[in-house]
Short mmCIF file of C-alpha atoms in Angstrom, two decimals:
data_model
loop_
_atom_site.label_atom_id
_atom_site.label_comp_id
_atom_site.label_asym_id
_atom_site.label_seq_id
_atom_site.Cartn_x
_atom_site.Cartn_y
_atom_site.Cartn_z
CA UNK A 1 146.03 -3.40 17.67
CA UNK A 2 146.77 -5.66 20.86
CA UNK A 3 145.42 -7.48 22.85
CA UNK A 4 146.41 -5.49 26.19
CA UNK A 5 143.89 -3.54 28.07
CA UNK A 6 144.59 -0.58 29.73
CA UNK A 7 142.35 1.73 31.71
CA UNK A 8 142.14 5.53 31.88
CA UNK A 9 141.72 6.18 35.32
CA UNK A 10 140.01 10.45 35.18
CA UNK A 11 136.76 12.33 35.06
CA UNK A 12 134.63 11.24 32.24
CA UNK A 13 133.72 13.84 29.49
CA UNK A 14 136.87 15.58 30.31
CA UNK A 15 138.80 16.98 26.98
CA UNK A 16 142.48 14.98 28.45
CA UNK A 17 140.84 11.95 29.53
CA UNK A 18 139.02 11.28 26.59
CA UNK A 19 141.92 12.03 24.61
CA UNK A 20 143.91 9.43 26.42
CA UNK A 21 141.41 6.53 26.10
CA UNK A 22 140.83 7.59 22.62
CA UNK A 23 144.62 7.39 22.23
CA UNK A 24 145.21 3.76 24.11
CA UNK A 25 141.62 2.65 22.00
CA UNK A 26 143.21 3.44 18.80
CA UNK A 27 146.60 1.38 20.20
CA UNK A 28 144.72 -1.38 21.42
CA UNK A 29 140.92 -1.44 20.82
CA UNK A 30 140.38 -1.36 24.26
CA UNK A 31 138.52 1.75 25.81
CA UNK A 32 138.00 2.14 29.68
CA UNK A 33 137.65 5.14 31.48
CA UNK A 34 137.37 4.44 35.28
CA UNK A 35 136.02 7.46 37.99
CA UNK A 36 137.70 6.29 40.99
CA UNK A 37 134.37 8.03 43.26
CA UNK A 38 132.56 5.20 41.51
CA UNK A 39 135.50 2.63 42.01
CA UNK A 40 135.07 -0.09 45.40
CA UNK A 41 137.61 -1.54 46.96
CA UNK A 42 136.81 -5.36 48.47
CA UNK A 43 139.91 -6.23 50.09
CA UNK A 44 138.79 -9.77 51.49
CA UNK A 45 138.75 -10.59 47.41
CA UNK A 46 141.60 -8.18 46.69
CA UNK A 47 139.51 -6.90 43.74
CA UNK A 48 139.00 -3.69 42.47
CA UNK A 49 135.56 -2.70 40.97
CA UNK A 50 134.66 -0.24 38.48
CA UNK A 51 131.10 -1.48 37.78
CA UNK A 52 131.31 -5.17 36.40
CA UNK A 53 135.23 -4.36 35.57
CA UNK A 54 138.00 -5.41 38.06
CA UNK A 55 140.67 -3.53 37.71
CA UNK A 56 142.83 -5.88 39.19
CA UNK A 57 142.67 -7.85 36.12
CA UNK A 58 143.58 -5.06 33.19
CA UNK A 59 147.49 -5.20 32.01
CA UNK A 60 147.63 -1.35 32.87
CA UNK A 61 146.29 1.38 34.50
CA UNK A 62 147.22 5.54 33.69
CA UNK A 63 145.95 8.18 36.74
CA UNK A 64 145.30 11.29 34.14
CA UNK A 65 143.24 12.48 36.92
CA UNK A 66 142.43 11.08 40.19
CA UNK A 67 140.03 13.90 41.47
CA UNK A 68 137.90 16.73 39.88
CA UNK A 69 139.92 18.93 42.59
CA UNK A 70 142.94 18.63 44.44
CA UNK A 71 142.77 17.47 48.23
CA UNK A 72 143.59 15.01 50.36
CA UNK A 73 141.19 12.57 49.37
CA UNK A 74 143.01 11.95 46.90
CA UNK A 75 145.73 10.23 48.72
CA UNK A 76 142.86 7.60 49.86
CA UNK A 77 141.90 7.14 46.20
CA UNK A 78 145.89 6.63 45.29
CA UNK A 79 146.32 3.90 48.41
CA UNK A 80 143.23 2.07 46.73
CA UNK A 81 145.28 1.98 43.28
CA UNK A 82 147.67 0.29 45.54
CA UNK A 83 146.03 -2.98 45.11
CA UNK A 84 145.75 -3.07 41.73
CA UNK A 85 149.20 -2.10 41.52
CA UNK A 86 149.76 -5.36 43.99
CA UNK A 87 148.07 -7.73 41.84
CA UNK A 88 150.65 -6.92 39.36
CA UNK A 89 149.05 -4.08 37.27
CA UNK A 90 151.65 -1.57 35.49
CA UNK A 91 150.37 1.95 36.95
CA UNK A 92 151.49 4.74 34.36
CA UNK A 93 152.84 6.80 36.71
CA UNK A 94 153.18 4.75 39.91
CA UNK A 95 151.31 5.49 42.57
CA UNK A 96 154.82 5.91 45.17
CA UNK A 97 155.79 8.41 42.39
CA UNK A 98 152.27 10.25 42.40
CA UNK A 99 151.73 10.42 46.20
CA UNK A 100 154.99 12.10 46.20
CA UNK A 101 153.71 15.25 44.50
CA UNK A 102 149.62 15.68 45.23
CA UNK A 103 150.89 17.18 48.30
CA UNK A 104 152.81 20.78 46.93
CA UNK A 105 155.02 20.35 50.66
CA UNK A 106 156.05 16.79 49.28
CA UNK A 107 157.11 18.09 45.96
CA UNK A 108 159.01 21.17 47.79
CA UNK A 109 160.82 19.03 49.92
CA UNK A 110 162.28 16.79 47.42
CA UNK A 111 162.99 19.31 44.96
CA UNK A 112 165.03 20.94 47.73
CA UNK A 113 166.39 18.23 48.62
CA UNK A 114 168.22 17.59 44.98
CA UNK A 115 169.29 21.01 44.69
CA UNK A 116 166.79 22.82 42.51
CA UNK A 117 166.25 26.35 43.01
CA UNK A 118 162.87 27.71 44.19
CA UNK A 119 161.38 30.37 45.41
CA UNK A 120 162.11 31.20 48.61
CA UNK A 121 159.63 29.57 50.58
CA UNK A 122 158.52 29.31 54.25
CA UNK A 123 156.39 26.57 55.87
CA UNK A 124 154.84 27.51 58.93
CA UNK A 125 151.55 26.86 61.23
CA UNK A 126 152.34 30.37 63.40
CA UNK A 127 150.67 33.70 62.08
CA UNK A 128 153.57 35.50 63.79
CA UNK A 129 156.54 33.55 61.53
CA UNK A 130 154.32 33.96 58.19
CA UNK A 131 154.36 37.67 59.02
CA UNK A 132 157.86 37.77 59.28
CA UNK A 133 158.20 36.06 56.38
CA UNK A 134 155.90 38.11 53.93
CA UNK A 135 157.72 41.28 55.36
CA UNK A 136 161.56 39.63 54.95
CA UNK A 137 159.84 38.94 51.02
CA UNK A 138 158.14 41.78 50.33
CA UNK A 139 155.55 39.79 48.90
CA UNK A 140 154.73 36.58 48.84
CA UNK A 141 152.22 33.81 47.52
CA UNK A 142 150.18 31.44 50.09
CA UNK A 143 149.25 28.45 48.09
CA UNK A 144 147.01 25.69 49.63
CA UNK A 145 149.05 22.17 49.67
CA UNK A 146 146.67 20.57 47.68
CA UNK A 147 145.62 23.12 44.60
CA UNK A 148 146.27 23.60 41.10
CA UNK A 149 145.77 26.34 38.43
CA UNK A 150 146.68 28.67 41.43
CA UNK A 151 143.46 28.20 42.95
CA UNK A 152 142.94 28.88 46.75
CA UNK A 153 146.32 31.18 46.50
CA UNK A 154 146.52 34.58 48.35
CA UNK A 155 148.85 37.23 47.09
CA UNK A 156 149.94 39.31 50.63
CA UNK A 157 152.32 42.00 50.52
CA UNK A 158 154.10 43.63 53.66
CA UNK A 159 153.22 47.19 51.74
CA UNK A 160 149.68 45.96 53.41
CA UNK A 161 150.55 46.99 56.84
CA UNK A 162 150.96 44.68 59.93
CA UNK A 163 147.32 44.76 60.69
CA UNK A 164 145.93 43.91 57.08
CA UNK A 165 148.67 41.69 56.90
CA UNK A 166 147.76 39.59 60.21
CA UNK A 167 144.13 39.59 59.19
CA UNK A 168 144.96 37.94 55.62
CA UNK A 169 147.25 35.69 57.12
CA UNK A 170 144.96 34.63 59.32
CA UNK A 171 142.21 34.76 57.18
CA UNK A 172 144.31 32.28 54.82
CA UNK A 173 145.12 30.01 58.33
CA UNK A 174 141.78 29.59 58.87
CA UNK A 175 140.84 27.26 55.39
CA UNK A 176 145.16 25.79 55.62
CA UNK A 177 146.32 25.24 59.12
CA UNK A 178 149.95 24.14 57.55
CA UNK A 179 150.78 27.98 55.43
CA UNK A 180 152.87 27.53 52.32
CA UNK A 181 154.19 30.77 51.10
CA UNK A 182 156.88 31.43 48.75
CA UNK A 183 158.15 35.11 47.60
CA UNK A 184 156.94 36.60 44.65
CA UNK A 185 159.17 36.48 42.07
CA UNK A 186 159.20 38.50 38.25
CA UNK A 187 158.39 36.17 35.63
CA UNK A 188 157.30 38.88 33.09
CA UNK A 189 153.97 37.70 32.98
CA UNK A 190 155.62 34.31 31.67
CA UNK A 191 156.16 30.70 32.89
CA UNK A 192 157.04 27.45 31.18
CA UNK A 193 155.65 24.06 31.19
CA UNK A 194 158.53 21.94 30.15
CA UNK A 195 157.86 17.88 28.88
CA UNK A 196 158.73 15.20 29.62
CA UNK A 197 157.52 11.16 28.63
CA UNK A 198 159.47 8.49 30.42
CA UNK A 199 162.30 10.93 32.02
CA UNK A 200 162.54 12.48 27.87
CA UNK A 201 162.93 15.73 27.19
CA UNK A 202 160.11 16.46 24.27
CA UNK A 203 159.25 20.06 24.32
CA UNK A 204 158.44 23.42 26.24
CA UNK A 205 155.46 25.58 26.04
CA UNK A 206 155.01 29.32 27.44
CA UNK A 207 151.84 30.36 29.82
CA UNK A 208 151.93 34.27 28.93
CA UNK A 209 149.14 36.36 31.11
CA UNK A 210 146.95 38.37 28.74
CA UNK A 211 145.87 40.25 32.10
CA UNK A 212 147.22 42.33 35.21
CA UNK A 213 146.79 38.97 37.66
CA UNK A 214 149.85 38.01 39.11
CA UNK A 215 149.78 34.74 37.72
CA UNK A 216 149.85 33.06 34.11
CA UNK A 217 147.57 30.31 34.52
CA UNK A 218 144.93 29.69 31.98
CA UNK A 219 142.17 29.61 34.38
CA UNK A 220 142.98 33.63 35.44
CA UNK A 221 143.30 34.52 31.64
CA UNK A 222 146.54 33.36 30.47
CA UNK A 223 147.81 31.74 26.95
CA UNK A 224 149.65 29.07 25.62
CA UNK A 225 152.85 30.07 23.46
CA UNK A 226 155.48 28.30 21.89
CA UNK A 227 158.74 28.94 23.18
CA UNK A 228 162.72 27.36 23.03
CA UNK A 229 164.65 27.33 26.33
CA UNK A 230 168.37 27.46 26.54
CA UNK A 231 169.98 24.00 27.09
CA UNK A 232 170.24 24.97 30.80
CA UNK A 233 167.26 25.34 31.40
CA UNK A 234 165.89 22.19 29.67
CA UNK A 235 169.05 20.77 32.31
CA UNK A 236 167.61 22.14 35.20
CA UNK A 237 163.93 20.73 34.17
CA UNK A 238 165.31 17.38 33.44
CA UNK A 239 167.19 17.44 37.05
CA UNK A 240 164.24 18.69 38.87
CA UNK A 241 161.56 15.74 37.49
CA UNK A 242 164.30 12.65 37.46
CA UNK A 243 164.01 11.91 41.30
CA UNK A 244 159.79 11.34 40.90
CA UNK A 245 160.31 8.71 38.40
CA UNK A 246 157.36 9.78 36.33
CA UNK A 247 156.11 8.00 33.37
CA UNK A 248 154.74 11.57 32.07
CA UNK A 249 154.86 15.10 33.45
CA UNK A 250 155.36 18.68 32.76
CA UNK A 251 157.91 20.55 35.26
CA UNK A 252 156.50 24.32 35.66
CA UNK A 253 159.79 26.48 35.18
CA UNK A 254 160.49 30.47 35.69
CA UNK A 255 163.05 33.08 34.17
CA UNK A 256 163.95 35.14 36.70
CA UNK A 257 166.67 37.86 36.19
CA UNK A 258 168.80 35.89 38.95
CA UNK A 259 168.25 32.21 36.80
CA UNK A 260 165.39 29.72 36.16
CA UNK A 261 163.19 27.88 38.76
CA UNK A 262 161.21 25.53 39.10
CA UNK A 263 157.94 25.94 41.04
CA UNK A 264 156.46 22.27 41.13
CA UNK A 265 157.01 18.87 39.19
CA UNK A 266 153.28 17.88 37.60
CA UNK A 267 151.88 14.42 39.25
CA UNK A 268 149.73 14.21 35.74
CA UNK A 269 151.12 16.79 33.16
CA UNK A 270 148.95 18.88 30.93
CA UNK A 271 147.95 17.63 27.64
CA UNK A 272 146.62 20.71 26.16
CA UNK A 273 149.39 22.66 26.98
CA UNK A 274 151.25 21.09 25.12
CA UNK A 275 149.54 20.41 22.27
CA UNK A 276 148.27 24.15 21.65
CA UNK A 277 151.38 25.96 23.20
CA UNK A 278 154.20 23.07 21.42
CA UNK A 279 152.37 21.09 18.94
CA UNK A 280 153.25 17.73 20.76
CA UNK A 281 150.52 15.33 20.66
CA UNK A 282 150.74 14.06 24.52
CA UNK A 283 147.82 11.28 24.28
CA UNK A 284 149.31 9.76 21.26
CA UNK A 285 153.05 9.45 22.58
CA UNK A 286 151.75 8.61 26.08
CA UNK A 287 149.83 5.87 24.80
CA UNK A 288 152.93 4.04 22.48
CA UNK A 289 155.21 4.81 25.72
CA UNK A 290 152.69 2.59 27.71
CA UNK A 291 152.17 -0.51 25.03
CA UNK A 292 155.77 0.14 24.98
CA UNK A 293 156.53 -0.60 28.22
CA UNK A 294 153.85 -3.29 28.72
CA UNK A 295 155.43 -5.33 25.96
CA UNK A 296 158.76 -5.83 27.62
#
């Protein structure tokens, strides 16, 4: 035990934030899980409240989940965590490292930026250019910026004709004025989420679709599996997370027949993944990484 305390900032009763603060309770005897919809921010007192806590005062703070869903609320919530961050509390992962990945675009565009290959991806507000580029595809995936689990995404293939196509693109438009579509690549009904705890390689895990959906997430039927990548690969994963600084995430990789790729770096990782697809106990690790690091 220690005498740090460090709060789990997620959605109470959830299965990985639970498992966190049962993790960091077990390291330290301290047990805090903090809602951030519940959370006010008093800036004339620079404090921080969760109820009677202020989280301005706790050694550490880790975002397992800073909203139920994905949107841009979420930024808000991640500028409040500023302040705590200010007042000299150790966020686990930072919050300049998070806010550069809630946003998919963000993610893309440093990814790109150092090299990794992606899908081939177009950004676009015009109906016109998306068309174009689902026909130049073939077929391609519109994904919402802010989504996970491949929720909100819209498979479109030019094989739809013109007019089918221009009503799903627009269609899509209407709930994402900024379209983000990438071409459908084959994956073999697999993908991989790869590890990683303080830039650390620890392990890999397969999603493996036990449907016909074009996608391998768990939430549209999919599985985890265990699963060994080649050293490249586990190279290329390592590459693509390094510039995001992140205390702990899990970098979603593809085998295509042309190389791997990587689809997005994780702002929070996936515990369960990883402990039921690669027996690595995520909670536990995270939690000696952070009384770790605290204790410097």
């Amino acid at each position: 035990m220690t005498d740090l305390k460090i709060g789990v900032v997620g959605i109470p009763g959830r299965w990985s934030t639970e498992t966190l603060a049962d993790a960091l309770e077990a390291e330290t005897g301290y047990r805090c899980v903090v809602d951030m919809a519940d959370v006010a921010l008093d800036l004339q007192n620079r404090a921080l409240m969760a109820g009677d806590t202020n989280l301005c005062d706790l050694d550490g703070l880790v975002i397992k989940k800073i909203s139920q869903d994905y949107n841009p609320a979420m930024l808000d919530r991640l500028e409040m965590l500023r302040v705590a961050e200010s007042a000299g509390v150790r966020i686990f992962s930072r919050t300049s490292s998070i806010l550069g990945l809630v946003n998919r675009l963000s993610c893309t565009v440093t990814l790109s930026n150092a090299g990794i290959p992606m899908p081939a991806t177009c950004v676009t507000e015009s109906t016109s250019e998306a068309l174009a580029a689902v026909q130049r595809f073939g077929s391609a995936v519109f994904k919402p910026l802010f989504s996970t689990k491949a929720r909100g995404m819209s498979l479109m293939d030019a094989g739809m004709g013109a007019a089918a196509l221009r009503n799903g693109i627009t269609a899509f438009k209407a709930e994402n004025p900024v379209m983000y579509l990438q071409k459908k690549v084959n994956l073999s009904s697999r993908d991989l989420g790869m590890v990683f705890l303080g830039g650390k390689y620890l392990g890999t895990y397969a999603r493996v679709s036990q449907t016909d959906s074009w996608n391998t997430t768990i939430l549209h039927g999919g599985k985890y599996e265990p699963f060994e990548p080649d050293q490249d690969v586990i190279d290329l994963a390592e590459r693509a997370q390094a510039p995001f600084e992140l205390d702990f995430t899990t970098v979603d990789v593809g085998l295509t027949a042309d190389g791997p790729i990587v689809f997005e770096v994780s702002a929070f990782g996936g515990f369960k993944g990883a402990l039921e697809g690669a027996s690595i106990d995520a909670a536990k690790l995270y939690a000696g990484h952070m009384v770790s690091r605290l204790r410097k």
